[in-house]
Short mmCIF file of C-alpha atoms and ligand atoms in Angstrom, two decimals:
data_model
loop_
_atom_site.label_atom_id
_atom_site.label_comp_id
_atom_site.label_asym_id
_atom_site.label_seq_id
_atom_site.Cartn_x
_atom_site.Cartn_y
_atom_site.Cartn_z
CA UNK O 1 0.00 0.00 0.00
CA UNK O 2 2.66 2.45 1.05
CA UNK O 3 6.03 2.19 2.72
CA UNK O 4 7.26 4.71 5.25
CA UNK O 5 10.93 5.63 5.16
CA UNK O 6 13.35 7.96 6.87
CA UNK O 7 16.25 9.74 5.20
CA UNK O 8 19.72 8.24 4.76
CA UNK O 9 22.03 10.87 6.25
CA UNK O 10 25.13 12.36 4.58
CA UNK O 11 27.61 14.25 6.73
CA UNK O 12 29.49 16.16 4.00
CA UNK O 13 31.74 18.92 5.37
CA UNK O 14 29.60 21.74 3.93
CA UNK O 15 26.60 20.72 6.04
CA UNK O 16 25.13 22.79 8.87
CA UNK O 17 26.08 21.53 12.34
CA UNK O 18 22.98 19.63 13.47
CA UNK O 19 21.14 21.27 10.54
CA UNK O 20 18.99 18.19 9.94
CA UNK O 21 18.59 17.06 13.56
CA UNK O 22 14.83 17.64 13.68
CA UNK O 23 14.35 15.30 10.69
CA UNK O 24 16.86 12.61 11.63
CA UNK O 25 18.15 10.86 14.73
CA UNK O 26 18.91 14.18 16.43
CA UNK O 27 21.99 16.19 17.25
CA UNK O 28 25.44 14.79 16.51
CA UNK O 29 27.44 17.98 17.06
CA UNK O 30 28.80 17.67 13.52
CA UNK O 31 27.81 18.78 10.02
CA UNK O 32 24.58 17.29 8.67
CA UNK O 33 24.34 17.96 4.94
CA UNK O 34 21.68 15.79 3.32
CA UNK O 35 18.95 13.24 4.02
CA UNK O 36 18.19 11.00 1.03
CA UNK O 37 14.73 9.59 0.24
CA UNK O 38 14.93 7.08 -2.58
CA UNK O 39 16.59 3.95 -3.90
CA UNK O 40 19.90 5.38 -5.16
CA UNK O 41 22.69 2.93 -4.21
CA UNK O 42 24.59 5.87 -2.67
CA UNK O 43 22.02 6.03 0.16
CA UNK O 44 18.87 3.89 0.01
CA UNK O 45 16.30 5.02 2.58
CA UNK O 46 15.77 2.84 5.68
CA UNK O 47 12.20 1.58 6.19
CA UNK O 48 10.26 2.53 9.30
CA UNK O 49 7.80 0.02 10.84
CA UNK O 50 4.22 0.73 11.92
CA UNK O 51 5.43 1.62 15.43
CA UNK O 52 7.72 4.25 13.95
CA UNK O 53 10.94 2.32 14.57
CA UNK O 54 13.74 2.16 12.02
CA UNK O 55 14.23 -1.33 10.58
CA UNK O 56 17.33 -2.84 8.96
CA UNK O 57 15.38 -3.12 5.72
CA UNK O 58 15.63 -0.44 3.02
CA UNK O 59 13.63 0.85 0.06
CA UNK O 60 16.07 -0.45 -2.57
CA UNK O 61 15.30 -4.04 -1.51
CA UNK O 62 11.69 -3.50 -2.58
CA UNK O 63 11.90 -1.21 -5.58
CA UNK O 64 14.30 -0.43 -8.41
CA UNK O 65 14.97 2.89 -10.13
CA UNK O 66 12.28 2.17 -12.74
CA UNK O 67 9.64 2.17 -9.99
CA UNK O 68 11.21 4.97 -7.97
CA UNK O 69 12.71 7.31 -10.57
CA UNK O 70 13.10 10.29 -8.23
CA UNK O 71 15.50 11.09 -5.41
CA UNK O 72 14.28 13.56 -2.80
CA UNK O 73 16.62 15.21 -0.31
CA UNK O 74 16.51 17.54 2.63
CA UNK O 75 19.61 19.71 2.27
CA UNK O 76 21.31 21.95 4.86
CA UNK O 77 24.26 24.00 3.56
CA UNK O 78 26.45 26.11 5.86
CA UNK O 79 28.94 27.06 3.14
CA UNK O 80 29.10 26.77 -0.65
CA UNK O 81 28.82 23.32 -2.17
CA UNK O 82 31.06 22.80 -5.17
CA UNK O 83 30.54 24.66 -8.43
CA UNK O 84 29.04 21.81 -10.36
CA UNK O 85 27.16 20.72 -13.41
CA UNK O 86 25.11 17.58 -13.99
CA UNK O 87 25.33 15.51 -17.16
CA UNK O 88 22.43 14.90 -19.50
CA UNK O 89 21.24 11.39 -20.27
CA UNK O 90 23.56 10.67 -23.17
CA UNK O 91 26.73 11.97 -21.47
CA UNK O 92 25.96 10.07 -18.26
CA UNK O 93 25.23 6.83 -20.12
CA UNK O 94 28.38 7.04 -22.25
CA UNK O 95 30.60 8.24 -19.43
CA UNK O 96 29.43 5.56 -17.03
CA UNK O 97 29.78 2.83 -19.68
CA UNK O 98 33.37 3.96 -20.40
CA UNK O 99 34.21 3.58 -16.71
CA UNK O 100 32.68 0.09 -16.62
CA UNK O 101 34.79 -1.09 -19.57
CA UNK O 102 37.96 0.52 -18.21
CA UNK O 103 38.22 2.89 -21.19
CA UNK O 104 37.98 5.72 -18.61
CA UNK O 105 40.07 5.01 -15.53
CA UNK O 106 38.85 7.98 -13.47
CA UNK O 107 35.67 7.64 -11.42
CA UNK O 108 33.67 10.58 -12.74
CA UNK O 109 30.10 9.24 -12.95
CA UNK O 110 28.22 7.43 -10.16
CA UNK O 111 25.47 5.99 -12.34
CA UNK O 112 24.29 6.06 -15.97
CA UNK O 113 21.46 8.57 -15.40
CA UNK O 114 20.77 12.22 -16.11
CA UNK O 115 20.52 14.49 -13.08
CA UNK O 116 17.97 17.26 -13.31
CA UNK O 117 17.14 18.99 -10.04
CA UNK O 118 14.79 21.37 -8.27
CA UNK O 119 15.55 23.13 -5.00
CA UNK O 120 12.63 24.47 -2.96
CA UNK O 121 13.70 26.81 -0.15
CA UNK O 122 12.48 26.03 3.38
CA UNK O 123 14.11 29.25 4.63
CA UNK O 124 16.16 32.00 2.98
CA UNK O 125 18.42 30.20 0.52
CA UNK O 126 21.28 31.56 -1.58
CA UNK O 127 22.84 30.05 -4.67
CA UNK O 128 24.91 30.76 -7.73
CA UNK O 129 22.87 29.41 -10.65
CA UNK O 130 23.46 29.79 -14.36
CA UNK O 131 25.47 32.61 -15.94
CA UNK O 132 25.61 36.17 -14.64
CA UNK O 133 24.62 38.68 -17.32
CA UNK O 134 27.32 39.49 -19.82
CA UNK O 135 27.91 43.17 -19.00
CA UNK O 136 28.14 42.51 -15.27
CA UNK O 137 30.46 39.53 -15.75
CA UNK O 138 32.86 41.57 -17.85
CA UNK O 139 32.73 44.47 -15.37
CA UNK O 140 33.43 42.01 -12.53
CA UNK O 141 36.55 40.68 -14.29
CA UNK O 142 37.72 44.25 -15.01
CA UNK O 143 37.28 45.10 -11.32
CA UNK O 144 39.38 42.07 -10.38
CA UNK O 145 42.08 43.22 -12.82
CA UNK O 146 42.03 46.71 -11.30
CA UNK O 147 42.66 45.25 -7.85
CA UNK O 148 45.49 43.01 -9.08
CA UNK O 149 48.06 45.10 -10.98
CA UNK O 150 49.63 43.10 -13.78
CA UNK O 151 46.74 40.65 -14.05
CA UNK O 152 45.44 40.36 -17.60
CA UNK O 153 42.03 38.73 -18.05
CA UNK O 154 41.45 40.22 -21.49
CA UNK O 155 41.30 36.82 -23.18
CA UNK O 156 38.56 35.65 -20.80
CA UNK O 157 36.71 38.97 -21.19
CA UNK O 158 36.95 38.63 -24.96
CA UNK O 159 35.24 35.23 -24.76
CA UNK O 160 32.49 36.75 -22.62
CA UNK O 161 32.03 39.55 -25.16
CA UNK O 162 31.23 36.86 -27.70
CA UNK O 163 28.85 35.18 -25.28
CA UNK O 164 31.18 32.24 -24.84
CA UNK O 165 31.16 31.74 -21.07
CA UNK O 166 32.26 28.13 -21.33
CA UNK O 167 35.52 29.08 -23.06
CA UNK O 168 36.29 31.64 -20.34
CA UNK O 169 36.21 29.02 -17.55
CA UNK O 170 39.56 27.28 -18.19
CA UNK O 171 41.22 30.68 -18.71
CA UNK O 172 40.06 31.83 -15.28
CA UNK O 173 41.05 28.56 -13.63
CA UNK O 174 44.56 29.00 -15.08
CA UNK O 175 44.78 32.62 -13.94
CA UNK O 176 43.82 31.74 -10.38
CA UNK O 177 45.93 32.59 -7.34
CA UNK O 178 44.83 32.95 -3.74
CA UNK O 179 45.80 36.65 -3.88
CA UNK O 180 43.33 37.19 -6.72
CA UNK O 181 40.61 35.20 -4.98
CA UNK O 182 40.97 37.41 -1.90
CA UNK O 183 39.89 40.41 -4.00
CA UNK O 184 36.54 38.90 -5.10
CA UNK O 185 34.40 40.60 -2.45
CA UNK O 186 36.03 43.99 -2.98
CA UNK O 187 35.60 43.63 -6.74
CA UNK O 188 31.92 42.76 -6.23
CA UNK O 189 31.48 45.84 -4.06
CA UNK O 190 33.29 48.12 -6.51
CA UNK O 191 30.88 47.29 -9.34
CA UNK O 192 27.93 48.01 -7.07
CA UNK O 193 26.62 44.51 -6.41
CA UNK O 194 24.14 44.31 -3.53
CA UNK O 195 25.45 43.67 -0.02
CA UNK O 196 24.23 40.04 0.07
CA UNK O 197 26.40 39.24 -2.95
CA UNK O 198 29.44 40.88 -1.41
CA UNK O 199 28.87 38.72 1.68
CA UNK O 200 28.55 35.61 -0.52
CA UNK O 201 31.99 36.39 -1.99
CA UNK O 202 33.37 36.97 1.51
CA UNK O 203 32.23 33.43 2.32
CA UNK O 204 33.91 32.10 -0.83
CA UNK O 205 37.16 33.84 0.21
CA UNK O 206 36.94 32.54 3.77
CA UNK O 207 36.29 28.92 2.77
CA UNK O 208 38.01 28.57 -0.61
CA UNK O 209 40.90 31.06 -0.89
CA UNK O 210 43.14 28.32 -2.30
CA UNK O 211 40.59 26.75 -4.63
CA UNK O 212 41.28 27.26 -8.36
CA UNK O 213 37.55 27.13 -9.09
CA UNK O 214 36.80 30.16 -6.91
CA UNK O 215 37.72 32.47 -9.77
CA UNK O 216 34.84 31.23 -11.92
CA UNK O 217 32.19 32.30 -9.40
CA UNK O 218 32.10 35.90 -10.80
CA UNK O 219 30.60 34.40 -13.97
CA UNK O 220 27.70 32.82 -12.09
CA UNK O 221 24.41 34.58 -11.39
CA UNK O 222 23.56 35.16 -7.74
CA UNK O 223 20.14 33.99 -6.62
CA UNK O 224 18.31 34.55 -3.33
CA UNK O 225 15.21 32.48 -2.62
CA UNK O 226 12.66 32.98 0.17
CA UNK O 227 10.72 30.16 1.82
CA UNK O 228 8.48 28.48 -0.76
CA UNK O 229 10.41 29.76 -3.80
CA UNK O 230 12.27 27.35 -6.05
CA UNK O 231 14.90 27.01 -8.73
CA UNK O 232 14.87 24.28 -11.37
CA UNK O 233 18.26 23.33 -12.79
CA UNK O 234 18.13 21.24 -15.94
CA UNK O 235 21.19 19.03 -16.54
CA UNK O 236 23.87 21.23 -18.09
CA UNK O 237 23.38 24.40 -16.00
CA UNK O 238 26.37 25.26 -13.76
CA UNK O 239 25.52 26.10 -10.15
CA UNK O 240 26.71 26.19 -6.56
CA UNK O 241 24.38 26.33 -3.58
CA UNK O 242 25.77 28.85 -1.12
CA UNK O 243 23.79 28.38 2.07
CA UNK O 244 20.36 27.57 3.44
CA UNK O 245 17.94 24.70 4.02
CA UNK O 246 15.72 23.26 1.32
CA UNK O 247 14.00 20.27 -0.22
CA UNK O 248 15.68 18.96 -3.33
CA UNK O 249 13.89 16.84 -5.93
CA UNK O 250 15.84 15.21 -8.74
CA UNK O 251 15.98 12.31 -11.11
CA UNK O 252 17.53 9.36 -9.25
CA UNK O 253 21.15 10.18 -9.97
CA UNK O 254 24.25 11.28 -8.09
CA UNK O 255 26.19 12.42 -11.15
CA UNK O 256 28.01 15.59 -10.11
CA UNK O 257 30.86 16.93 -12.26
CA UNK O 258 32.77 19.55 -10.28
CA UNK O 259 34.61 22.68 -11.41
CA UNK O 260 35.70 24.05 -8.05
CA UNK O 261 34.91 25.04 -4.44
CA UNK O 262 35.52 21.49 -3.28
CA UNK O 263 38.02 19.08 -1.78
CA UNK O 264 36.54 16.37 -4.04
CA UNK O 265 38.01 15.63 -7.50
CA UNK O 266 37.48 18.28 -10.18
CA UNK O 267 37.01 17.24 -13.82
CA UNK O 268 37.06 20.44 -15.86
CA UNK O 269 37.11 18.56 -19.18
CA UNK O 270 33.92 16.64 -18.38
CA UNK O 271 32.26 19.68 -16.80
CA UNK O 272 32.82 21.63 -20.03
CA UNK O 273 31.26 18.74 -21.98
CA UNK O 274 28.28 18.73 -19.62
CA UNK O 275 27.57 22.49 -19.70
CA UNK O 276 24.77 23.40 -22.09
CA UNK O 277 24.81 27.15 -22.79
CA UNK O 278 21.32 27.00 -24.29
CA UNK O 279 19.75 26.18 -20.93
CA UNK O 280 18.96 28.54 -18.06
CA UNK O 281 17.83 27.93 -14.50
CA UNK O 282 14.07 28.42 -14.01
CA UNK O 283 13.52 30.61 -10.96
CA UNK O 284 10.03 30.14 -9.57
CA UNK O 285 8.72 32.84 -7.21
CA UNK O 286 6.16 30.45 -5.76
CA UNK O 287 4.56 30.45 -2.31
CA UNK O 288 3.71 27.67 0.13
CA UNK O 289 0.69 25.86 -1.35
CA UNK O 290 1.48 26.67 -5.01
CA UNK O 291 2.05 23.89 -7.51
CA UNK O 292 5.69 23.92 -8.62
CA UNK O 293 5.80 22.56 -12.13
CA UNK O 294 8.94 23.52 -14.01
CA UNK O 295 8.97 23.25 -17.80
CA UNK O 296 10.40 19.86 -18.83
CA UNK O 297 10.71 18.55 -15.26
CA UNK O 298 9.69 14.92 -14.82
CA UNK O 299 7.91 15.79 -11.56
CA UNK O 300 5.59 18.27 -9.84
CA UNK O 301 5.99 19.47 -6.26
CA UNK O 302 3.75 21.23 -3.77
CA UNK O 303 4.59 22.33 -0.25
CA UNK O 304 1.31 22.03 1.59
CA UNK O 305 0.66 23.57 5.01
CA UNK O 306 -3.00 22.72 5.38
CA UNK O 307 -5.74 21.09 3.33
CA UNK O 308 -5.59 18.06 1.10
CA UNK O 309 -3.72 17.04 -2.02
CA UNK O 310 -4.72 14.10 -4.21
CA UNK O 311 -1.98 11.72 -5.33
CA UNK O 312 -3.54 9.54 -8.02
CA UNK O 313 -2.32 6.04 -8.80
CA UNK O 314 -0.36 5.45 -12.01
CA UNK O 315 2.84 7.33 -11.16
CA UNK O 316 5.46 7.37 -8.41
CA UNK O 317 4.56 9.61 -5.43
CA UNK O 318 6.25 10.59 -2.17
CA UNK O 319 4.99 12.76 0.72
CA UNK O 320 7.69 14.04 3.08
CA UNK O 321 6.61 15.54 6.41
CA UNK O 322 8.58 18.66 7.33
CA UNK O 323 6.63 20.16 10.24
CA UNK O 324 3.75 18.67 12.25
CA UNK O 325 2.15 15.32 11.49
CA UNK O 326 0.45 14.70 8.20
CA UNK O 327 -1.76 11.80 7.16
CA UNK O 328 -1.85 9.74 4.02
CA UNK O 329 -5.40 8.54 3.48
CA UNK O 330 -6.22 5.53 1.29
CA UNK O 331 -9.71 4.17 0.66
CA UNK O 332 -9.33 1.63 3.45
CA UNK O 333 -6.41 2.82 5.54
CA UNK O 334 -4.65 5.86 6.93
CA UNK O 335 -1.03 6.35 7.93
CA UNK O 336 0.58 9.18 9.83
CA UNK O 337 4.01 10.60 9.01
CA UNK O 338 6.22 12.53 11.44
CA UNK O 339 8.75 15.20 10.45
CA UNK O 340 11.61 13.63 8.51
CA UNK O 341 9.55 10.60 7.52
CA UNK O 342 8.10 10.03 4.08
CA UNK O 343 5.35 7.83 2.66
CA UNK O 344 6.39 6.27 -0.62
CA UNK O 345 3.86 5.05 -3.20
CA UNK O 346 4.75 3.25 -6.39
CA UNK O 347 2.68 3.65 -9.57
CA UNK O 348 0.81 0.48 -8.65
CA UNK O 349 -0.30 1.66 -5.20
CA UNK O 350 -3.88 2.99 -5.07
CA UNK O 351 -5.05 6.61 -5.08
CA UNK O 352 -4.18 8.46 -1.91
CA UNK O 353 -4.82 11.86 -0.33
CA UNK O 354 -2.34 13.79 1.77
CA UNK O 355 -3.96 15.68 4.65
CA UNK O 356 -1.55 18.33 5.82
CA UNK O 357 -1.41 19.27 9.50
CA UNK O 358 1.82 21.20 9.23
CA UNK O 359 4.24 21.45 6.33
CA UNK O 360 4.50 18.47 3.98
CA UNK O 361 6.28 18.21 0.61
CA UNK O 362 4.14 16.35 -1.93
CA UNK O 363 6.11 15.14 -4.93
CA UNK O 364 4.66 13.28 -7.90
CA UNK O 365 6.40 11.86 -10.92
CA UNK O 366 4.82 13.01 -14.18
CA UNK O 367 5.92 9.81 -15.89
CA UNK O 368 2.82 7.61 -15.95
CA UNK O 369 3.16 3.85 -15.72
CA UNK O 370 0.82 1.44 -17.47
CA UNK O 371 -1.27 -0.43 -14.90
ZN1 ZN R 401 23.45 20.19 -8.26
#
């Protein structure tokens, strides 16, 4: 009928200390970055029994990625995650296959699937997403030059003038020094960027002054989301979440190709292959209760605070309780979910209604399955 799961926790170093405690096992005194709800082999969700206790069973033992094509996460970022891009379907499939045959000896891809993601803010959330506008990007690089006598970024600026942001990236990575990185915030201020952006660059300097990828952040657009607002990032759009707490919904993939701001491996060559300059992030100024339905997303999402939402049979569905207790009502049964727990329904499970008594994220795949 429906399985109830809890999130599989990830303690990446960029997480907020105890940032996910209210949705997991509680405080650990260390960074808590993500809780995963899905069947991805990187963190299949543990099942919870009818008494609410965690079992040693997990969701991946019951369903495969065909039945559960989405991965949902609660994410808590204290400092910028890597500047990253996700591969589309064809790049992921080819890249993963090349690793399996040994043709590619580096471990770049985690699985053969496209990763397309949506972040819905649960509180103020900041990110770099997509390209900054051309004029501002060029002005930013000129301001960096002015603060670093002898530095010549004219080749990178020339690429930007022709709209070729991708070609400017390796040039900036080559030019990088920690002295230059330390001028990012001042450069941002000198071209009149708002205070929040200057602060974002101060964070980059504090955390990543020796990271070659830090110098590409001036090319990325700054984005501030309020609670209930969202950004959809199709595969191919470069981004870096800066800080905040949110719900993330994505195709069931962990394929992250990094360009910088990370201690993990960086694969600039593959990131450049993955970037698609024709795509932009979709920023959605939605409110709690609105349907979030990005163009070309294989899912719809609604954060519901009260009232009811129907989740019809025929597609994968998941309801994740965030605050208060919500109920999942079937024709002949009702289950209650506590914060941090999610009810998971495959396409073959019957119609269900979510009754919200507090905040619940309702996520439905738009890929219908034949009964
Ligand atoms: Zn991402």
